[in-house]
Tab-separated table of C-alpha atoms in Angstrom:
chain	number	residue	atom	x	y	z
A	1	MET	CA	-74.621	3.209	-62.070
A	2	LYS	CA	-73.019	3.109	-65.401
A	3	ILE	CA	-70.094	5.448	-63.681
A	4	LEU	CA	-69.838	2.962	-60.807
A	5	THR	CA	-69.593	0.041	-63.300
A	6	LEU	CA	-67.125	1.783	-65.341
A	7	LEU	CA	-64.961	2.499	-62.306
A	8	SER	CA	-64.896	-0.904	-60.922
A	9	VAL	CA	-64.085	-2.162	-64.365
A	10	PHE	CA	-61.093	0.021	-64.825
A	11	SER	CA	-59.820	-0.473	-61.045
A	12	THR	CA	-59.926	-4.124	-61.968
A	13	PHE	CA	-57.819	-3.468	-65.237
A	14	LEU	CA	-55.362	-1.628	-62.926
A	15	PHE	CA	-55.102	-4.341	-60.568
A	16	VAL	CA	-54.572	-7.056	-63.085
A	17	ASP	CA	-52.164	-5.079	-64.737
A	18	SER	CA	-50.210	-4.271	-61.553
A	19	ILE	CA	-50.072	-8.278	-60.976
A	20	ASN	CA	-48.527	-8.453	-64.275
A	21	ILE	CA	-46.106	-5.842	-63.635
A	22	GLU	CA	-45.033	-7.360	-60.329
A	23	ASP	CA	-44.648	-10.699	-61.843
A	24	ASN	CA	-42.540	-9.595	-64.839
A	25	ALA	CA	-40.198	-7.719	-62.038
A	26	GLY	CA	-40.035	-10.730	-60.128
A	27	GLN	CA	-39.011	-12.911	-62.781
A	28	PHE	CA	-36.287	-10.141	-63.541
A	29	PHE	CA	-35.075	-10.164	-60.464
A	30	SER	CA	-35.361	-13.876	-59.705
A	31	SER	CA	-32.059	-14.776	-60.453
A	32	GLY	CA	-30.403	-12.551	-57.824
A	33	HIS	CA	-27.098	-12.020	-59.805
A	34	THR	CA	-25.365	-8.718	-60.362
A	35	ASN	CA	-22.643	-9.621	-62.665
A	36	ASN	CA	-21.609	-12.193	-65.223
A	37	TRP	CA	-18.489	-14.180	-66.041
A	38	ALA	CA	-17.435	-16.650	-68.571
A	39	VAL	CA	-14.600	-19.096	-68.533
A	40	LEU	CA	-13.986	-20.544	-72.255
A	41	VAL	CA	-11.533	-23.179	-72.829
A	42	CYS	CA	-10.170	-24.957	-75.718
A	43	THR	CA	-8.025	-27.808	-74.717
A	44	SER	CA	-6.280	-29.149	-78.078
A	45	ARG	CA	-3.500	-28.194	-79.984
A	46	PHE	CA	-2.133	-29.120	-83.417
A	47	TRP	CA	-3.802	-27.825	-86.984
A	48	PHE	CA	-6.024	-30.984	-87.235
A	49	ASN	CA	-7.930	-29.717	-84.134
A	50	TYR	CA	-8.670	-26.211	-85.818
A	51	ARG	CA	-12.280	-26.842	-85.304
A	52	HIS	CA	-11.870	-26.706	-81.166
A	53	VAL	CA	-10.585	-23.335	-81.367
A	54	ALA	CA	-13.216	-22.173	-83.768
A	55	ASN	CA	-16.073	-23.669	-81.173
A	56	THR	CA	-14.256	-21.648	-78.326
A	57	LEU	CA	-13.898	-18.399	-80.536
A	58	SER	CA	-17.680	-18.788	-81.527
A	59	VAL	CA	-19.071	-18.765	-77.921
A	60	TYR	CA	-16.520	-16.012	-76.954
A	61	ARG	CA	-17.940	-13.860	-79.993
A	62	SER	CA	-21.298	-14.559	-78.690
A	63	VAL	CA	-21.156	-13.650	-75.056
A	64	LYS	CA	-19.055	-10.574	-76.162
A	65	ARG	CA	-22.096	-9.402	-78.556
A	66	LEU	CA	-24.655	-9.805	-75.756
A	67	GLY	CA	-22.732	-7.833	-73.456
A	68	ILE	CA	-20.142	-9.486	-71.379
A	69	PRO	CA	-16.890	-7.589	-71.517
A	70	ASP	CA	-13.280	-8.870	-72.164
A	71	SER	CA	-12.506	-8.069	-68.347
A	72	HIS	CA	-14.974	-10.650	-67.285
A	73	ILE	CA	-14.149	-13.329	-69.983
A	74	VAL	CA	-11.024	-15.639	-69.315
A	75	LEU	CA	-10.427	-17.148	-72.676
A	76	MET	CA	-7.832	-20.208	-72.726
A	77	LEU	CA	-6.909	-21.316	-76.250
A	78	ALA	CA	-4.242	-24.188	-76.425
A	79	ASP	CA	-3.240	-23.323	-80.063
A	80	ASP	CA	-3.294	-20.063	-81.930
A	81	MET	CA	-4.728	-21.100	-85.458
A	82	ALA	CA	-5.060	-17.611	-86.870
A	83	CYS	CA	-1.199	-17.484	-86.728
A	84	ASN	CA	-0.706	-20.920	-88.008
A	85	HIS	CA	1.511	-20.946	-90.984
A	86	ARG	CA	-0.911	-23.689	-92.793
A	87	ASN	CA	-3.680	-21.128	-92.597
A	88	PRO	CA	-4.266	-19.793	-96.253
A	89	LYS	CA	-5.637	-16.534	-94.792
A	90	PRO	CA	-3.848	-15.092	-91.740
A	91	ALA	CA	-5.175	-13.711	-88.494
A	92	THR	CA	-8.858	-15.339	-89.268
A	93	VAL	CA	-10.631	-18.230	-88.060
A	94	PHE	CA	-13.911	-19.269	-89.828
A	95	SER	CA	-16.773	-21.401	-88.498
A	96	HIS	CA	-18.607	-21.939	-91.779
A	97	LYS	CA	-17.135	-22.993	-95.276
A	98	ASN	CA	-18.145	-20.138	-97.274
A	99	MET	CA	-16.072	-17.918	-95.081
A	100	GLU	CA	-18.916	-15.578	-94.091
A	101	LEU	CA	-18.023	-15.517	-90.467
A	102	ASN	CA	-14.823	-14.603	-88.985
A	103	VAL	CA	-14.860	-15.673	-85.375
A	104	TYR	CA	-11.416	-14.470	-84.629
A	105	GLY	CA	-12.641	-10.790	-85.098
A	106	ASP	CA	-10.307	-7.721	-84.631
A	107	ASP	CA	-10.141	-7.703	-80.765
A	108	VAL	CA	-9.589	-11.123	-79.254
A	109	GLU	CA	-8.082	-11.000	-75.829
A	110	VAL	CA	-6.728	-14.517	-75.007
A	111	ASP	CA	-5.700	-14.660	-71.540
A	112	TYR	CA	-4.011	-18.158	-71.618
A	113	ARG	CA	-2.500	-19.507	-74.680
A	114	GLY	CA	-0.481	-22.291	-75.803
A	115	TYR	CA	1.385	-24.360	-73.179
A	116	GLU	CA	-0.325	-22.043	-70.427
A	117	VAL	CA	-3.370	-24.069	-70.783
A	118	THR	CA	-3.029	-26.956	-68.279
A	119	VAL	CA	-5.351	-28.631	-65.994
A	120	GLU	CA	-3.467	-27.011	-62.921
A	121	ASN	CA	-4.043	-23.352	-64.757
A	122	PHE	CA	-7.710	-24.148	-65.147
A	123	LEU	CA	-8.206	-25.539	-61.794
A	124	ARG	CA	-6.471	-22.587	-60.097
A	125	VAL	CA	-8.491	-20.111	-62.186
A	126	LEU	CA	-11.767	-21.666	-61.076
A	127	THR	CA	-10.796	-21.888	-57.453
A	128	GLY	CA	-8.907	-18.584	-57.290
A	129	ARG	CA	-5.598	-20.138	-56.022
A	130	LEU	CA	-3.341	-18.085	-58.191
A	131	PRO	CA	-0.038	-16.681	-57.335
A	132	PRO	CA	0.007	-13.035	-55.995
A	133	SER	CA	1.819	-12.017	-59.245
A	134	THR	CA	-0.964	-13.079	-61.538
A	135	PRO	CA	-2.448	-9.967	-63.251
A	136	ARG	CA	-6.168	-9.281	-63.134
A	137	SER	CA	-7.018	-10.314	-66.725
A	138	LYS	CA	-5.985	-14.110	-65.948
A	139	ARG	CA	-8.052	-14.351	-62.808
A	140	LEU	CA	-11.789	-15.387	-62.316
A	141	LEU	CA	-12.903	-12.403	-59.915
A	142	SER	CA	-16.381	-13.517	-59.293
A	143	ASP	CA	-18.384	-13.546	-56.217
A	144	ASP	CA	-21.562	-14.887	-54.769
A	145	ARG	CA	-23.745	-12.789	-56.766
A	146	SER	CA	-21.946	-13.929	-59.923
A	147	ASN	CA	-23.335	-16.142	-62.794
A	148	ILE	CA	-20.839	-18.032	-64.599
A	149	LEU	CA	-20.718	-19.746	-67.967
A	150	ILE	CA	-17.997	-22.542	-68.131
A	151	TYR	CA	-17.240	-23.978	-71.761
A	152	LEU	CA	-14.923	-26.862	-72.474
A	153	THR	CA	-14.186	-28.243	-75.635
A	154	GLY	CA	-11.632	-30.956	-76.836
A	155	HIS	CA	-11.091	-34.504	-76.868
A	156	GLY	CA	-12.166	-36.479	-74.332
A	157	GLY	CA	-13.546	-40.224	-73.236
A	158	ASN	CA	-15.721	-41.574	-70.238
A	159	GLY	CA	-15.048	-39.469	-67.439
A	160	PHE	CA	-12.207	-37.393	-68.673
A	161	LEU	CA	-11.336	-34.539	-70.844
A	162	LYS	CA	-7.863	-34.036	-72.319
A	163	PHE	CA	-5.495	-31.367	-72.254
A	164	GLN	CA	-3.316	-30.807	-75.179
A	165	ASP	CA	-2.863	-34.574	-75.774
A	166	SER	CA	-0.444	-34.638	-72.576
A	167	GLU	CA	-2.727	-34.534	-69.718
A	168	GLU	CA	-6.446	-34.901	-68.528
A	169	ILE	CA	-9.131	-33.903	-65.948
A	170	SER	CA	-11.308	-36.267	-64.393
A	171	ASN	CA	-15.031	-35.542	-63.685
A	172	VAL	CA	-14.387	-35.961	-60.051
A	173	GLU	CA	-11.572	-33.195	-60.223
A	174	LEU	CA	-14.107	-30.994	-61.941
A	175	ALA	CA	-16.850	-31.574	-59.524
A	176	ASP	CA	-14.772	-31.273	-56.465
A	177	ALA	CA	-13.422	-27.708	-58.110
A	178	PHE	CA	-17.018	-26.773	-58.513
A	179	GLU	CA	-17.564	-27.541	-54.657
A	180	GLN	CA	-14.745	-25.698	-53.653
A	181	MET	CA	-16.109	-22.587	-55.830
A	182	TRP	CA	-19.559	-22.930	-54.013
A	183	GLN	CA	-17.863	-23.339	-50.570
A	184	LYS	CA	-15.746	-20.140	-51.155
A	185	ARG	CA	-18.783	-18.160	-52.688
A	186	ARG	CA	-17.412	-17.755	-56.146
A	187	TYR	CA	-20.897	-18.010	-57.985
A	188	ASN	CA	-24.399	-17.629	-57.807
A	189	GLU	CA	-25.623	-19.951	-60.554
A	190	LEU	CA	-23.251	-21.945	-62.676
A	191	LEU	CA	-23.869	-23.219	-66.237
A	192	PHE	CA	-21.471	-25.929	-67.549
A	193	ILE	CA	-21.429	-26.653	-71.576
A	194	ILE	CA	-19.057	-29.124	-72.746
A	195	ASP	CA	-18.560	-30.259	-76.626
A	196	THR	CA	-16.592	-33.451	-76.702
A	197	CYS	CA	-16.919	-37.233	-77.148
A	198	GLN	CA	-18.922	-38.917	-74.206
A	199	GLY	CA	-19.457	-35.279	-72.898
A	200	ALA	CA	-22.227	-36.502	-70.561
A	201	SER	CA	-20.084	-38.470	-68.270
A	202	MET	CA	-18.276	-35.117	-67.229
A	203	TYR	CA	-21.219	-34.039	-65.269
A	204	GLU	CA	-22.397	-37.323	-63.918
A	205	ARG	CA	-20.197	-36.472	-60.553
A	206	PHE	CA	-21.506	-32.866	-59.979
A	207	TYR	CA	-22.813	-32.620	-56.539
A	208	SER	CA	-22.650	-28.837	-55.935
A	209	PRO	CA	-25.994	-26.642	-55.705
A	210	ASN	CA	-27.004	-24.044	-58.426
A	211	LEU	CA	-25.410	-26.082	-61.249
A	212	MET	CA	-26.997	-26.602	-64.447
A	213	ALA	CA	-24.984	-28.883	-67.255
A	214	LEU	CA	-24.935	-29.303	-70.781
A	215	ALA	CA	-23.218	-31.885	-73.153
A	216	SER	CA	-22.970	-32.581	-76.906
A	217	SER	CA	-23.053	-36.375	-76.254
A	218	GLN	CA	-24.134	-39.130	-74.076
A	219	VAL	CA	-21.875	-41.888	-72.715
A	220	GLY	CA	-20.744	-44.061	-75.394
A	221	GLU	CA	-21.198	-41.607	-78.213
A	222	ASP	CA	-18.757	-39.580	-80.082
A	223	SER	CA	-19.269	-35.747	-80.695
A	224	LEU	CA	-18.886	-35.243	-84.647
A	225	SER	CA	-17.389	-32.611	-86.485
A	226	HIS	CA	-18.963	-30.274	-89.282
A	227	GLN	CA	-18.361	-28.161	-91.917
A	228	PRO	CA	-15.236	-29.913	-93.709
A	229	ASP	CA	-12.934	-27.219	-95.607
A	230	LEU	CA	-11.095	-28.625	-98.653
A	231	ALA	CA	-8.874	-25.382	-99.038
A	232	ILE	CA	-7.547	-25.941	-95.446
A	233	GLY	CA	-8.267	-29.761	-95.018
A	234	VAL	CA	-9.634	-29.635	-91.675
A	235	HIS	CA	-13.320	-29.467	-90.165
A	236	LEU	CA	-14.141	-25.942	-89.416
A	237	MET	CA	-16.436	-26.646	-86.166
A	238	ASP	CA	-18.219	-29.281	-83.996
A	239	ARG	CA	-21.848	-30.045	-84.958
A	240	TYR	CA	-23.094	-29.018	-81.567
A	241	THR	CA	-21.321	-25.863	-81.271
A	242	PHE	CA	-22.148	-25.302	-84.710
A	243	TYR	CA	-25.926	-25.102	-84.042
A	244	LEU	CA	-25.283	-23.789	-80.710
A	245	LEU	CA	-23.924	-20.507	-82.664
A	246	GLU	CA	-26.789	-20.461	-84.982
A	247	PHE	CA	-28.926	-20.623	-82.031
A	248	LEU	CA	-27.273	-17.519	-80.280
A	249	GLU	CA	-27.066	-15.582	-83.366
A	250	ASP	CA	-30.791	-14.849	-82.740
A	251	ILE	CA	-30.553	-13.855	-79.391
A	252	HIS	CA	-30.516	-10.266	-78.306
A	253	PRO	CA	-29.811	-8.550	-74.907
A	254	ALA	CA	-33.785	-8.190	-74.450
A	255	SER	CA	-34.380	-11.759	-75.712
A	256	LYS	CA	-36.871	-13.853	-73.358
A	257	THR	CA	-35.573	-17.153	-74.664
A	258	ASN	CA	-35.190	-19.380	-71.860
A	259	MET	CA	-32.913	-22.495	-71.115
A	260	ASN	CA	-35.929	-24.989	-72.344
A	261	ASP	CA	-34.864	-23.647	-75.679
A	262	LEU	CA	-31.502	-24.368	-75.081
A	263	PHE	CA	-31.964	-27.792	-74.396
A	264	LYS	CA	-33.603	-28.160	-78.120
A	265	VAL	CA	-30.463	-26.988	-79.611
A	266	CYS	CA	-28.944	-29.657	-82.064
A	267	PRO	CA	-31.368	-32.927	-81.644
A	268	LYS	CA	-30.143	-36.258	-82.729
A	269	THR	CA	-31.161	-35.636	-86.472
A	270	GLN	CA	-28.638	-32.889	-86.794
A	271	CYS	CA	-25.989	-33.778	-84.422
A	272	VAL	CA	-25.993	-37.639	-85.039
A	273	SER	CA	-24.975	-38.006	-81.181
A	274	THR	CA	-27.532	-37.321	-78.436
A	275	PRO	CA	-27.157	-34.126	-76.424
A	276	GLY	CA	-27.805	-34.245	-72.781
A	277	HIS	CA	-28.505	-31.941	-70.118
A	278	ARG	CA	-28.730	-32.221	-66.112
A	279	THR	CA	-30.826	-29.836	-64.001
A	280	ASP	CA	-31.435	-31.566	-60.549
A	281	LEU	CA	-28.908	-29.415	-58.921
A	282	PHE	CA	-30.472	-26.163	-60.200
A	283	LEU	CA	-33.171	-24.329	-57.393
A	284	ARG	CA	-34.755	-22.442	-60.343
A	285	ASP	CA	-36.981	-23.808	-62.890
A	286	PRO	CA	-35.201	-23.994	-66.349
A	287	GLY	CA	-38.175	-22.452	-68.051
A	288	SER	CA	-37.770	-19.323	-66.104
A	289	VAL	CA	-34.116	-19.011	-66.691
A	290	LEU	CA	-33.429	-16.619	-69.555
A	291	ILE	CA	-30.511	-17.287	-71.809
A	292	THR	CA	-28.889	-13.839	-71.034
A	293	ASP	CA	-28.625	-14.650	-67.481
A	294	PHE	CA	-25.588	-16.638	-68.454
A	295	PHE	CA	-24.815	-15.570	-72.158
A	296	GLY	CA	-25.473	-11.651	-71.382
A	297	SER	CA	-24.546	-9.084	-69.181
A	298	VAL	CA	-26.251	-7.137	-66.162
A	299	ARG	CA	-26.842	-3.569	-66.737
A	300	LYS	CA	-26.627	-1.546	-63.829
A	301	VAL	CA	-29.370	1.137	-63.513
A	302	GLU	CA	-29.497	4.075	-61.296
A	303	ILE	CA	-32.689	5.761	-61.200
A	304	THR	CA	-32.715	9.617	-59.939
A	305	MET	CA	-35.627	12.201	-59.769
A	306	GLU	CA	-33.354	15.296	-60.779
A	307	THR	CA	-33.226	16.690	-64.013
A	308	ILE	CA	-30.283	16.803	-65.618
A	309	ASN	CA	-29.380	19.017	-68.725
A	310	LEU	CA	-27.162	17.345	-71.268
A	311	THR	CA	-27.108	20.289	-73.713
A	312	ASP	CA	-24.962	22.533	-71.295
A	313	GLN	CA	-21.551	23.205	-72.405
A	314	ILE	CA	-18.856	21.981	-70.359
A	315	LYS	CA	-17.167	24.922	-68.331
A	316	GLN	CA	-13.563	25.286	-68.898
A	317	VAL	CA	-11.468	25.223	-65.774
A	318	GLU	CA	-10.318	28.688	-64.986
A	319	GLU	CA	-6.525	29.319	-64.529
A	320	ASN	CA	-5.065	30.500	-61.379
A	321	ALA	CA	-4.132	33.932	-61.622
A	322	VAL	CA	-1.002	35.442	-59.686
A	323	ASN	CA	-0.400	39.369	-59.496
A	324	GLY	CA	-2.812	39.755	-61.862
A	325	GLU	CA	-1.033	37.547	-64.667
A	326	LEU	CA	-2.175	34.022	-65.541
A	327	GLN	CA	0.316	31.267	-64.459
A	328	LYS	CA	0.459	28.277	-66.717
A	329	GLU	CA	2.452	25.085	-65.282
A	330	THR	CA	4.988	23.744	-67.518
A	331	TYR	CA	5.269	19.871	-67.795
A	332	SER	CA	8.172	18.065	-69.715
A	333	TYR	CA	8.376	14.546	-70.363
A	334	VAL	CA	11.208	12.353	-68.243
A	335	ASP	CA	13.722	10.700	-70.649
A	336	GLN	CA	13.296	7.076	-70.114
A	337	LEU	CA	16.521	6.064	-71.867
A	338	PRO	CA	19.641	8.103	-72.275
A	339	VAL	CA	18.681	8.961	-75.741
A	340	SER	CA	21.563	11.682	-76.060
A	341	GLU	CA	24.142	9.437	-75.082
A	342	ILE	CA	22.904	6.519	-77.465
A	343	ILE	CA	23.068	8.934	-80.511
A	344	HIS	CA	26.413	10.520	-79.869
A	345	GLN	CA	28.358	7.289	-78.563
A	346	LYS	CA	30.831	5.865	-80.998
A	347	PRO	CA	29.734	2.652	-82.878
A	348	LYS	CA	31.600	-0.542	-81.399
A	349	GLN	CA	34.254	-1.915	-83.501
A	350	LYS	CA	33.501	-5.393	-84.600
A	351	ASP	CA	35.834	-8.369	-84.290
A	352	TRP	CA	37.657	-9.390	-87.518
A	353	HIS	CA	36.546	-12.496	-88.916
A	354	PRO	CA	38.246	-13.990	-92.081
A	355	PRO	CA	36.034	-13.851	-95.269
A	356	ASP	CA	34.102	-17.113	-96.108
A	357	GLY	CA	36.427	-19.508	-98.149
A	358	PHE	CA	39.390	-17.643	-97.134
A	359	ILE	CA	40.541	-20.633	-94.870
A	360	LEU	CA	39.894	-23.050	-97.410
A	361	GLY	CA	41.719	-21.171	-100.221
A	362	LEU	CA	44.757	-20.937	-97.752
A	363	TRP	CA	44.930	-24.353	-97.407
A	364	THR	CA	44.603	-24.925	-101.195
A	365	LEU	CA	47.580	-22.594	-101.561
A	366	ILE	CA	49.795	-24.461	-98.875
A	367	LEU	CA	49.088	-27.822	-100.869
A	368	LEU	CA	49.854	-26.310	-104.187
A	369	VAL	CA	53.125	-25.001	-103.295
A	370	PHE	CA	54.055	-28.339	-101.183
A	371	PHE	CA	53.120	-30.561	-104.380
A	372	LYS	CA	55.320	-27.952	-106.523
A	373	SER	CA	58.331	-28.279	-103.980
A	374	TYR	CA	58.283	-31.971	-103.206
A	375	GLY	CA	55.730	-33.752	-105.393
A	376	ILE	CA	53.250	-36.529	-104.635
A	377	LYS	CA	55.968	-38.774	-103.087
A	378	HIS	CA	56.548	-36.966	-100.069
A	379	LEU	CA	52.918	-36.968	-99.172
A	380	LYS	CA	53.219	-39.548	-96.585
A	381	HIS	CA	55.211	-37.013	-94.471
A	382	ILE	CA	52.107	-35.090	-94.052
A	383	PHE	CA	49.592	-38.028	-93.104
């Protein structure tokens, strides 16, 4: 009797454990995506907008750390603060006034820079309507199994975001671009984050499914800057992205943190503005959506039942033997330039030019000879 009781308890435990495993597996595969992409855009130029470049590079650094490779990131920076002559520490962009975290790093790959960052190029990247000559690094090669993170920062207003202080994109244009992406099966789920003044106005017109949006401020509110640095004379970051970066620093690839935790980033006591979010278009419960579903990368795993010995030495390729002798192919480099001709050719003779001051000295000599011969009274014959 005791044995039957123990067996029943043990079977019940196994049944409950199997249910938990199935639930975890179901939650793991519930997103349905197989790859991740990120489009990160800074729309502001000029040195006083240093913080917008730092915002974008902070998110860029976080998504790379969590596994999204550069081949799946489209980075658009309207200005190069790292190489600006006002930067006291060239090749660096810092997000904190104590200069602890250099978000520029050593391996930044900027896909669109300077005047390439336009409304047209941004919309073409999203919709895939790029010229055939556009390289792969400048394309968003997503599909219907892709989760896409889109981050925008810059100066904006009620229903628009400025690009380089010369043009602007409206919330209607952005909503239509996302609808084109959905119709063309360019995403599975999309997370939109914007850090700008009146940022919530940019997602009011969204109508495409499987889309979640976050903003740093409500309509009528300003998105404020953070961390002023007296050494360079500008603010280093915006408040919302600063606390977003702090939040992401605690995330690791196996983290179970969900989107509801992201919604709590930078409350009004810290941001001064009121962050907003929209989830009515998203089909899943935000509580079941992991942060790494958008900020991380899917790891492809192939299961095999075969035993693979990783300690065997690599066998060298046997060379072909012809008539009992080993034949080795000889290779040589093709000359890319006529080097021998360039080395032995005679230097081209330069055209002769008079030395500096020669013409002035010549005219001075002519005037002296004239005054010596005729005097000042004959000067009227010259003028």
